[in-house]
Amino acid sequence: MPSSLSSPLVEEKVLPPREKQSPLAWVRRNLFDSWLSTLLTLVSALVLAWAISLFWNWAFTQARWEVIPANLKIFASGTYPSSQLWRVWAVLGIVLATLGVAGGAWGGVLLHYLILLGAAMGLAAFLPLGTQLQGWLAVCSGVTFAAIALSRGRESWRLASIWVWALILPLCLQLLLGDLGPNWPAVRTEQLSGLLLTLILAAAAMIIGFPIGVLLALGRANRALPVIRIFCTLVIELVRGVPLTTILFAAWLLVPFFLGGISVNLIIRAEVAFILFTAVYVAEDVRGGLQSIPLGQLEAARALGLNPFQVTALVILPQALRAAVPALVNEFLTLFKDTSLVFIVGLIDLLQAGRVVFTNPNWLGTQREVLFFIGLIYFICCFAMAYAAQQVEKALGLGKR
């Protein structure tokens, strides 16, 4: 009789065998398993074929796609001075180098994205886009791969790759707008436009609004400090109950008022509105994550002798942020698309840049081509963020444990 000591202490989880089926069997099971399913499949196929035929006919016989390459500069940087576009490329190179170091040190989905981006820029450098543009694309591609190769496998660089952004961001801002000498005068912030403005507004709102939202969520969930809880609740409910367009107008009018009449740049006013709007929705997403934490986690942390700050920072908040990842990603995707509303305060984002193009007398009647191209850019950016978030969810084990 075998001894009980020799039996395994932990039972190995055995999953049921997966059913293997051919593609034809899958189609029959999922699309033609009943008369109603067959009818819906046939109707959907007819509608899809009709839509594809219309799009094919327009895209390859009627569309004037030459409007896109002829106006790439307007789409990308709008009214930014053409003579100083080297600043934008220099900033892009610095950002890609910094991200390349982080991707090489951390690995994962960031590394995969950077390799894909570097390869795409390298291939684009061989397209007939002009000698200058091809050169910049080749340089950015080379910088990306060089940074990845330099930091590959260097885990000791991980923390530094995060803190270095405190130096990189002011440097990039100075390069984009600052006075760099008599030959390169300062660029007015109003000249930041097109896709460049869209990316700046979205990135700054995400980076600044996220920690503010976390603090608001913690303040609203704090029952030990009722004054802070009431204040955070009022801020969240007030901003959340007002449309974003109203907040943009309020920031446009009230930011200089609260600063004693000091002139404030229009982009900064719009950024304040986006940061505030993002922060309150992040706060509610994080608060939902906080409410998902069992009370036993808090009691166990207190039993171990942790003080309130340690309980929040080491036990509660990491689990809450992990649970809130899907909602946070949805908020960031919405924010990226909502940046198109800045046209109401006089700024030229990517969508407004497209409007400038198709209202040009030389390109009248190209609304569909321009809007299709802009929609494709939004889709690519949003899909990239959503896919990255999906990989993060898999790494965190969301839905599995």
Short mmCIF file of C-alpha atoms in Angstrom, two decimals:
data_model
loop_
_atom_site.label_atom_id
_atom_site.label_comp_id
_atom_site.label_asym_id
_atom_site.label_seq_id
_atom_site.Cartn_x
_atom_site.Cartn_y
_atom_site.Cartn_z
CA MET A 1 0.00 0.00 0.00
CA PRO A 2 1.57 3.29 -1.03
CA SER A 3 2.28 5.77 1.70
CA SER A 4 0.22 8.92 1.87
CA LEU A 5 3.47 10.89 2.03
CA SER A 6 4.29 9.91 -1.53
CA SER A 7 1.07 11.37 -2.95
CA PRO A 8 1.38 14.78 -4.65
CA LEU A 9 0.61 17.75 -2.41
CA VAL A 10 -1.00 19.78 -5.21
CA GLU A 11 -3.30 18.32 -7.80
CA GLU A 12 -2.37 19.23 -11.33
CA LYS A 13 -5.22 20.94 -13.13
CA VAL A 14 -6.26 18.86 -16.13
CA LEU A 15 -8.11 20.70 -18.86
CA PRO A 16 -10.68 18.89 -21.01
CA PRO A 17 -9.40 17.96 -24.49
CA ARG A 18 -10.16 20.50 -27.18
CA GLU A 19 -12.41 19.41 -29.97
CA LYS A 20 -10.62 19.51 -33.32
CA GLN A 21 -12.69 20.26 -36.39
CA SER A 22 -11.99 21.08 -40.01
CA PRO A 23 -12.71 24.55 -41.46
CA LEU A 24 -15.69 23.14 -43.34
CA ALA A 25 -17.10 21.65 -40.14
CA TRP A 26 -16.59 24.96 -38.34
CA VAL A 27 -18.47 26.85 -41.09
CA ARG A 28 -21.33 24.33 -41.03
CA ARG A 29 -21.56 24.46 -37.24
CA ASN A 30 -21.39 28.24 -36.84
CA LEU A 31 -23.01 29.57 -40.02
CA PHE A 32 -25.40 26.89 -41.32
CA ASP A 33 -26.54 24.95 -38.28
CA SER A 34 -30.23 25.91 -38.73
CA TRP A 35 -32.50 27.45 -41.33
CA LEU A 36 -32.47 30.81 -39.53
CA SER A 37 -28.70 30.81 -39.27
CA THR A 38 -28.42 29.90 -42.96
CA LEU A 39 -30.79 32.72 -43.93
CA LEU A 40 -28.88 35.29 -41.85
CA THR A 41 -25.58 34.08 -43.30
CA LEU A 42 -26.81 34.40 -46.89
CA VAL A 43 -28.34 37.85 -46.32
CA SER A 44 -25.17 39.06 -44.59
CA ALA A 45 -23.01 37.69 -47.41
CA LEU A 46 -25.13 39.51 -50.02
CA VAL A 47 -24.98 42.80 -48.13
CA LEU A 48 -21.23 42.43 -47.60
CA ALA A 49 -20.65 41.62 -51.28
CA TRP A 50 -22.73 44.63 -52.32
CA ALA A 51 -20.79 46.94 -49.98
CA ILE A 52 -17.42 45.59 -51.14
CA SER A 53 -18.37 46.01 -54.80
CA LEU A 54 -19.39 49.64 -54.20
CA PHE A 55 -16.18 50.37 -52.33
CA TRP A 56 -14.05 48.61 -54.95
CA ASN A 57 -15.67 50.56 -57.77
CA TRP A 58 -15.14 53.87 -55.97
CA ALA A 59 -11.61 53.16 -54.71
CA PHE A 60 -10.17 51.95 -58.03
CA THR A 61 -12.13 53.90 -60.66
CA GLN A 62 -13.37 57.15 -59.12
CA ALA A 63 -11.26 58.14 -56.11
CA ARG A 64 -8.56 60.78 -56.49
CA TRP A 65 -5.92 59.31 -54.19
CA GLU A 66 -3.29 61.80 -55.34
CA VAL A 67 -4.76 64.19 -52.78
CA ILE A 68 -3.08 62.19 -49.98
CA PRO A 69 0.62 62.31 -51.02
CA ALA A 70 0.22 65.89 -52.23
CA ASN A 71 -0.91 67.02 -48.76
CA LEU A 72 1.01 64.74 -46.41
CA LYS A 73 2.70 67.71 -44.77
CA ILE A 74 -0.66 69.28 -43.91
CA PHE A 75 -1.98 66.02 -42.48
CA ALA A 76 1.15 65.41 -40.43
CA SER A 77 2.07 68.86 -39.10
CA GLY A 78 -0.47 71.33 -40.46
CA THR A 79 0.79 74.90 -40.31
CA TYR A 80 4.12 74.05 -38.68
CA PRO A 81 6.85 75.96 -40.61
CA SER A 82 8.25 73.83 -43.41
CA SER A 83 11.72 75.29 -42.90
CA GLN A 84 11.76 73.98 -39.32
CA LEU A 85 10.33 70.52 -39.83
CA TRP A 86 13.74 69.14 -38.86
CA ARG A 87 12.70 69.91 -35.27
CA VAL A 88 9.81 67.45 -35.54
CA TRP A 89 12.05 64.74 -36.97
CA ALA A 90 14.66 65.37 -34.28
CA VAL A 91 12.02 65.01 -31.56
CA LEU A 92 10.72 61.83 -33.22
CA GLY A 93 14.25 60.44 -33.29
CA ILE A 94 14.80 61.22 -29.61
CA VAL A 95 11.47 59.65 -28.62
CA LEU A 96 12.15 56.54 -30.71
CA ALA A 97 15.63 56.21 -29.22
CA THR A 98 14.24 56.47 -25.68
CA LEU A 99 11.45 54.00 -26.45
CA GLY A 100 13.99 51.71 -28.13
CA VAL A 101 16.08 51.63 -24.96
CA ALA A 102 12.96 50.86 -22.92
CA GLY A 103 11.81 48.22 -25.39
CA GLY A 104 15.19 46.50 -25.38
CA ALA A 105 15.35 46.51 -21.58
CA TRP A 106 11.75 45.52 -20.88
CA GLY A 107 10.92 43.44 -23.95
CA GLY A 108 7.33 42.35 -24.47
CA VAL A 109 4.77 44.12 -26.63
CA LEU A 110 6.71 47.42 -26.61
CA LEU A 111 9.69 45.70 -28.21
CA HIS A 112 7.48 44.07 -30.84
CA TYR A 113 5.83 47.38 -31.70
CA LEU A 114 9.16 49.17 -32.02
CA ILE A 115 10.58 46.48 -34.29
CA LEU A 116 7.47 46.71 -36.47
CA LEU A 117 7.61 50.53 -36.50
CA GLY A 118 11.32 50.58 -37.30
CA ALA A 119 10.84 48.08 -40.12
CA ALA A 120 7.90 50.10 -41.52
CA MET A 121 9.96 53.31 -41.54
CA GLY A 122 12.88 51.48 -43.12
CA LEU A 123 10.67 50.16 -45.92
CA ALA A 124 9.03 53.58 -46.37
CA ALA A 125 12.49 55.07 -46.89
CA PHE A 126 12.64 53.23 -50.24
CA LEU A 127 9.38 54.74 -51.49
CA PRO A 128 9.47 57.76 -53.85
CA LEU A 129 8.62 60.28 -51.14
CA GLY A 130 11.41 62.76 -51.79
CA THR A 131 15.06 62.64 -50.86
CA GLN A 132 14.71 64.60 -47.62
CA LEU A 133 11.77 62.59 -46.29
CA GLN A 134 13.40 59.32 -47.25
CA GLY A 135 16.55 60.35 -45.41
CA TRP A 136 14.68 61.21 -42.21
CA LEU A 137 12.76 57.93 -42.32
CA ALA A 138 15.99 55.98 -42.74
CA VAL A 139 17.62 57.83 -39.82
CA CYS A 140 14.64 57.22 -37.50
CA SER A 141 14.57 53.55 -38.45
CA GLY A 142 18.30 53.21 -37.79
CA VAL A 143 18.04 55.03 -34.44
CA THR A 144 15.23 52.72 -33.34
CA PHE A 145 17.10 49.51 -34.09
CA ALA A 146 20.37 50.87 -32.67
CA ALA A 147 18.67 51.74 -29.36
CA ILE A 148 17.05 48.30 -29.19
CA ALA A 149 20.36 46.56 -29.88
CA LEU A 150 22.16 48.70 -27.30
CA SER A 151 19.75 47.91 -24.47
CA ARG A 152 18.68 44.38 -25.39
CA GLY A 153 18.69 42.19 -22.29
CA ARG A 154 19.97 44.94 -19.97
CA GLU A 155 17.47 44.61 -17.13
CA SER A 156 19.45 47.11 -15.02
CA TRP A 157 18.37 49.84 -17.47
CA ARG A 158 14.65 49.35 -16.88
CA LEU A 159 14.19 51.90 -14.11
CA ALA A 160 16.40 54.45 -15.84
CA SER A 161 14.32 54.09 -19.04
CA ILE A 162 11.33 55.40 -17.08
CA TRP A 163 12.97 58.24 -15.18
CA VAL A 164 14.79 59.54 -18.25
CA TRP A 165 11.47 60.88 -19.56
CA ALA A 166 11.71 63.65 -16.97
CA LEU A 167 14.64 64.98 -19.02
CA ILE A 168 13.41 63.97 -22.46
CA LEU A 169 10.03 65.73 -22.35
CA PRO A 170 11.39 69.25 -21.58
CA LEU A 171 14.08 68.73 -24.20
CA CYS A 172 11.49 67.77 -26.81
CA LEU A 173 9.35 70.78 -25.92
CA GLN A 174 12.34 73.09 -26.31
CA LEU A 175 13.23 71.51 -29.65
CA LEU A 176 9.69 71.86 -30.97
CA LEU A 177 8.99 75.42 -29.89
CA GLY A 178 12.08 77.06 -28.41
CA ASP A 179 14.39 79.73 -29.80
CA LEU A 180 17.48 77.87 -31.02
CA GLY A 181 19.41 80.81 -32.41
CA PRO A 182 19.13 83.48 -35.10
CA ASN A 183 18.60 80.93 -37.88
CA TRP A 184 15.95 78.99 -35.98
CA PRO A 185 13.57 81.37 -34.18
CA ALA A 186 10.91 80.19 -31.77
CA VAL A 187 7.82 78.50 -33.24
CA ARG A 188 4.46 79.77 -32.04
CA THR A 189 2.46 77.09 -30.27
CA GLU A 190 -0.55 77.88 -32.48
CA GLN A 191 1.48 76.46 -35.36
CA LEU A 192 1.37 73.01 -33.78
CA SER A 193 -1.38 71.36 -35.79
CA GLY A 194 -2.41 68.28 -37.73
CA LEU A 195 -1.54 64.81 -36.47
CA LEU A 196 1.28 66.34 -34.43
CA LEU A 197 -1.20 68.32 -32.33
CA THR A 198 -3.52 65.31 -31.96
CA LEU A 199 -0.70 63.15 -30.59
CA ILE A 200 0.55 65.88 -28.23
CA LEU A 201 -2.91 66.55 -26.79
CA ALA A 202 -3.72 62.86 -26.32
CA ALA A 203 -0.34 61.89 -24.86
CA ALA A 204 -0.21 64.80 -22.40
CA ALA A 205 -3.79 64.18 -21.25
CA MET A 206 -3.06 60.48 -20.66
CA ILE A 207 0.24 61.05 -18.85
CA ILE A 208 -0.96 63.90 -16.62
CA GLY A 209 -4.61 62.93 -16.24
CA PHE A 210 -3.93 59.36 -15.13
CA PRO A 211 -2.17 60.12 -11.80
CA ILE A 212 -4.67 62.91 -11.06
CA GLY A 213 -7.51 60.45 -11.65
CA VAL A 214 -5.91 57.89 -9.34
CA LEU A 215 -5.66 60.49 -6.58
CA LEU A 216 -9.29 61.52 -7.09
CA ALA A 217 -10.37 57.88 -6.88
CA LEU A 218 -8.43 57.34 -3.67
CA GLY A 219 -9.84 60.54 -2.23
CA ARG A 220 -13.41 59.58 -3.06
CA ALA A 221 -12.94 56.13 -1.54
CA ASN A 222 -11.35 57.50 1.63
CA ARG A 223 -13.84 57.36 4.51
CA ALA A 224 -11.34 58.56 7.11
CA LEU A 225 -11.10 62.07 5.60
CA PRO A 226 -14.66 63.23 4.84
CA VAL A 227 -13.62 66.70 3.62
CA ILE A 228 -11.31 65.25 0.97
CA ARG A 229 -13.92 62.67 0.05
CA ILE A 230 -16.61 65.32 -0.45
CA PHE A 231 -14.26 67.54 -2.46
CA CYS A 232 -13.21 64.69 -4.79
CA THR A 233 -16.82 63.58 -5.22
CA LEU A 234 -17.91 67.10 -6.15
CA VAL A 235 -15.12 67.50 -8.69
CA ILE A 236 -15.83 64.15 -10.30
CA GLU A 237 -19.59 64.58 -10.49
CA LEU A 238 -19.37 68.20 -11.68
CA VAL A 239 -16.94 67.50 -14.53
CA ARG A 240 -18.51 64.17 -15.46
CA GLY A 241 -21.93 65.77 -15.76
CA VAL A 242 -20.81 68.38 -18.31
CA PRO A 243 -20.12 67.75 -22.04
CA LEU A 244 -16.51 67.94 -23.17
CA THR A 245 -17.33 70.81 -25.52
CA THR A 246 -18.55 72.85 -22.55
CA ILE A 247 -15.36 72.09 -20.62
CA LEU A 248 -13.28 73.17 -23.63
CA PHE A 249 -15.14 76.48 -23.82
CA ALA A 250 -14.84 76.93 -20.04
CA ALA A 251 -11.09 76.30 -20.17
CA TRP A 252 -10.80 78.71 -23.09
CA LEU A 253 -12.51 81.47 -21.09
CA LEU A 254 -11.74 80.74 -17.43
CA VAL A 255 -8.09 79.58 -17.31
CA PRO A 256 -6.74 83.13 -17.83
CA PHE A 257 -9.32 84.42 -15.33
CA PHE A 258 -8.16 82.09 -12.57
CA LEU A 259 -4.55 83.05 -13.28
CA GLY A 260 -5.23 86.72 -12.70
CA GLY A 261 -5.54 87.74 -16.32
CA ILE A 262 -2.24 86.20 -17.40
CA SER A 263 -2.25 85.35 -21.10
CA VAL A 264 -2.32 81.57 -21.52
CA ASN A 265 -1.65 79.77 -24.77
CA LEU A 266 -4.70 78.30 -26.46
CA ILE A 267 -3.17 74.81 -26.64
CA ILE A 268 -2.50 74.86 -22.89
CA ARG A 269 -6.12 75.87 -22.23
CA ALA A 270 -7.38 72.99 -24.36
CA GLU A 271 -4.93 70.62 -22.66
CA VAL A 272 -6.25 71.64 -19.24
CA ALA A 273 -9.75 70.69 -20.39
CA PHE A 274 -8.65 67.29 -21.68
CA ILE A 275 -6.60 66.56 -18.56
CA LEU A 276 -9.52 67.40 -16.28
CA PHE A 277 -12.01 65.43 -18.36
CA THR A 278 -9.71 62.42 -18.55
CA ALA A 279 -8.88 62.53 -14.84
CA VAL A 280 -12.49 62.26 -13.64
CA TYR A 281 -13.25 59.29 -15.89
CA VAL A 282 -10.01 57.59 -14.89
CA ALA A 283 -11.04 58.21 -11.27
CA GLU A 284 -14.32 56.36 -11.77
CA ASP A 285 -12.60 53.48 -13.56
CA VAL A 286 -10.07 53.14 -10.74
CA ARG A 287 -12.81 53.46 -8.12
CA GLY A 288 -14.52 50.48 -9.73
CA GLY A 289 -11.26 48.56 -9.37
CA LEU A 290 -11.00 49.60 -5.72
CA GLN A 291 -14.50 48.30 -5.02
CA SER A 292 -13.58 44.92 -6.53
CA ILE A 293 -10.92 44.30 -3.87
CA PRO A 294 -12.22 41.93 -1.13
CA LEU A 295 -12.28 43.34 2.38
CA GLY A 296 -10.13 40.45 3.52
CA GLN A 297 -7.18 41.89 1.57
CA LEU A 298 -7.33 45.06 3.67
CA GLU A 299 -7.70 43.17 6.92
CA ALA A 300 -4.79 40.85 6.07
CA ALA A 301 -2.54 43.81 5.24
CA ARG A 302 -3.40 45.49 8.55
CA ALA A 303 -2.75 42.24 10.41
CA LEU A 304 0.77 42.22 8.94
CA GLY A 305 1.40 45.63 10.52
CA LEU A 306 1.34 47.73 7.36
CA ASN A 307 0.47 51.39 7.78
CA PRO A 308 -2.36 52.96 5.69
CA PHE A 309 0.03 54.27 3.03
CA GLN A 310 1.68 50.87 2.61
CA VAL A 311 -1.70 49.14 2.48
CA THR A 312 -2.83 51.43 -0.33
CA ALA A 313 0.42 51.52 -2.31
CA LEU A 314 1.45 47.87 -1.98
CA VAL A 315 -1.80 45.93 -1.65
CA ILE A 316 -4.95 47.75 -2.70
CA LEU A 317 -3.91 50.05 -5.55
CA PRO A 318 -1.94 47.50 -7.64
CA GLN A 319 -4.89 45.10 -7.63
CA ALA A 320 -7.36 47.91 -8.37
CA LEU A 321 -5.33 49.13 -11.35
CA ARG A 322 -5.03 45.57 -12.63
CA ALA A 323 -8.81 45.15 -12.51
CA ALA A 324 -9.38 48.55 -14.14
CA VAL A 325 -7.14 47.98 -17.19
CA PRO A 326 -9.98 47.29 -19.71
CA ALA A 327 -11.95 50.35 -18.61
CA LEU A 328 -8.83 52.56 -18.62
CA VAL A 329 -7.92 51.49 -22.13
CA ASN A 330 -11.43 52.29 -23.32
CA GLU A 331 -11.12 55.75 -21.78
CA PHE A 332 -7.77 56.40 -23.48
CA LEU A 333 -9.18 55.30 -26.86
CA THR A 334 -12.11 57.67 -26.41
CA LEU A 335 -9.75 60.47 -25.42
CA PHE A 336 -7.64 60.01 -28.55
CA LYS A 337 -10.72 60.40 -30.76
CA ASP A 338 -12.17 63.25 -28.69
CA THR A 339 -9.15 65.42 -29.49
CA SER A 340 -10.94 66.16 -32.78
CA LEU A 341 -13.21 68.54 -30.82
CA VAL A 342 -10.46 71.15 -30.41
CA PHE A 343 -11.55 72.79 -33.65
CA ILE A 344 -14.32 74.53 -31.69
CA VAL A 345 -11.70 76.66 -29.92
CA GLY A 346 -9.79 77.43 -33.10
CA LEU A 347 -7.12 74.71 -33.16
CA ILE A 348 -6.26 72.60 -36.21
CA ASP A 349 -6.10 68.91 -35.35
CA LEU A 350 -5.87 66.00 -37.79
CA LEU A 351 -9.56 66.15 -38.74
CA GLN A 352 -9.51 69.91 -39.19
CA ALA A 353 -6.34 69.58 -41.29
CA GLY A 354 -8.29 67.24 -43.55
CA ARG A 355 -11.01 69.88 -43.83
CA VAL A 356 -8.38 72.41 -44.87
CA VAL A 357 -7.28 70.02 -47.62
CA PHE A 358 -10.65 69.19 -49.18
CA THR A 359 -11.83 72.82 -49.08
CA ASN A 360 -8.78 73.81 -51.13
CA PRO A 361 -10.01 74.81 -54.63
CA ASN A 362 -7.48 72.40 -56.14
CA TRP A 363 -8.95 69.45 -54.24
CA LEU A 364 -12.68 70.08 -54.23
CA GLY A 365 -14.73 66.88 -54.23
CA THR A 366 -12.13 64.80 -52.37
CA GLN A 367 -13.97 64.67 -49.04
CA ARG A 368 -14.39 60.89 -49.12
CA GLU A 369 -10.74 60.22 -49.90
CA VAL A 370 -9.52 62.58 -47.20
CA LEU A 371 -11.94 61.33 -44.55
CA PHE A 372 -11.14 57.71 -45.41
CA PHE A 373 -7.43 58.40 -44.95
CA ILE A 374 -8.02 60.19 -41.63
CA GLY A 375 -10.28 57.41 -40.41
CA LEU A 376 -7.58 54.89 -41.32
CA ILE A 377 -5.04 56.80 -39.21
CA TYR A 378 -7.41 56.86 -36.23
CA PHE A 379 -8.12 53.15 -36.66
CA ILE A 380 -4.43 52.21 -36.80
CA CYS A 381 -3.62 54.22 -33.67
CA CYS A 382 -6.61 52.90 -31.72
CA PHE A 383 -6.02 49.31 -32.84
CA ALA A 384 -2.37 49.55 -31.76
CA MET A 385 -3.38 50.77 -28.30
CA ALA A 386 -6.12 48.14 -27.98
CA TYR A 387 -3.79 45.33 -29.03
CA ALA A 388 -1.10 46.48 -26.60
CA ALA A 389 -3.70 46.57 -23.82
CA GLN A 390 -4.82 43.06 -24.74
CA GLN A 391 -1.26 41.82 -24.35
CA VAL A 392 -1.01 43.56 -20.98
CA GLU A 393 -4.25 41.89 -19.87
CA LYS A 394 -2.84 38.49 -20.88
CA ALA A 395 0.36 39.17 -18.97
CA LEU A 396 -1.63 40.18 -15.89
CA GLY A 397 -3.88 37.13 -16.19
CA LEU A 398 -7.13 39.08 -16.31
CA GLY A 399 -10.07 36.71 -16.52
CA LYS A 400 -7.91 33.71 -15.54
CA ARG A 401 -6.99 34.30 -11.93
#
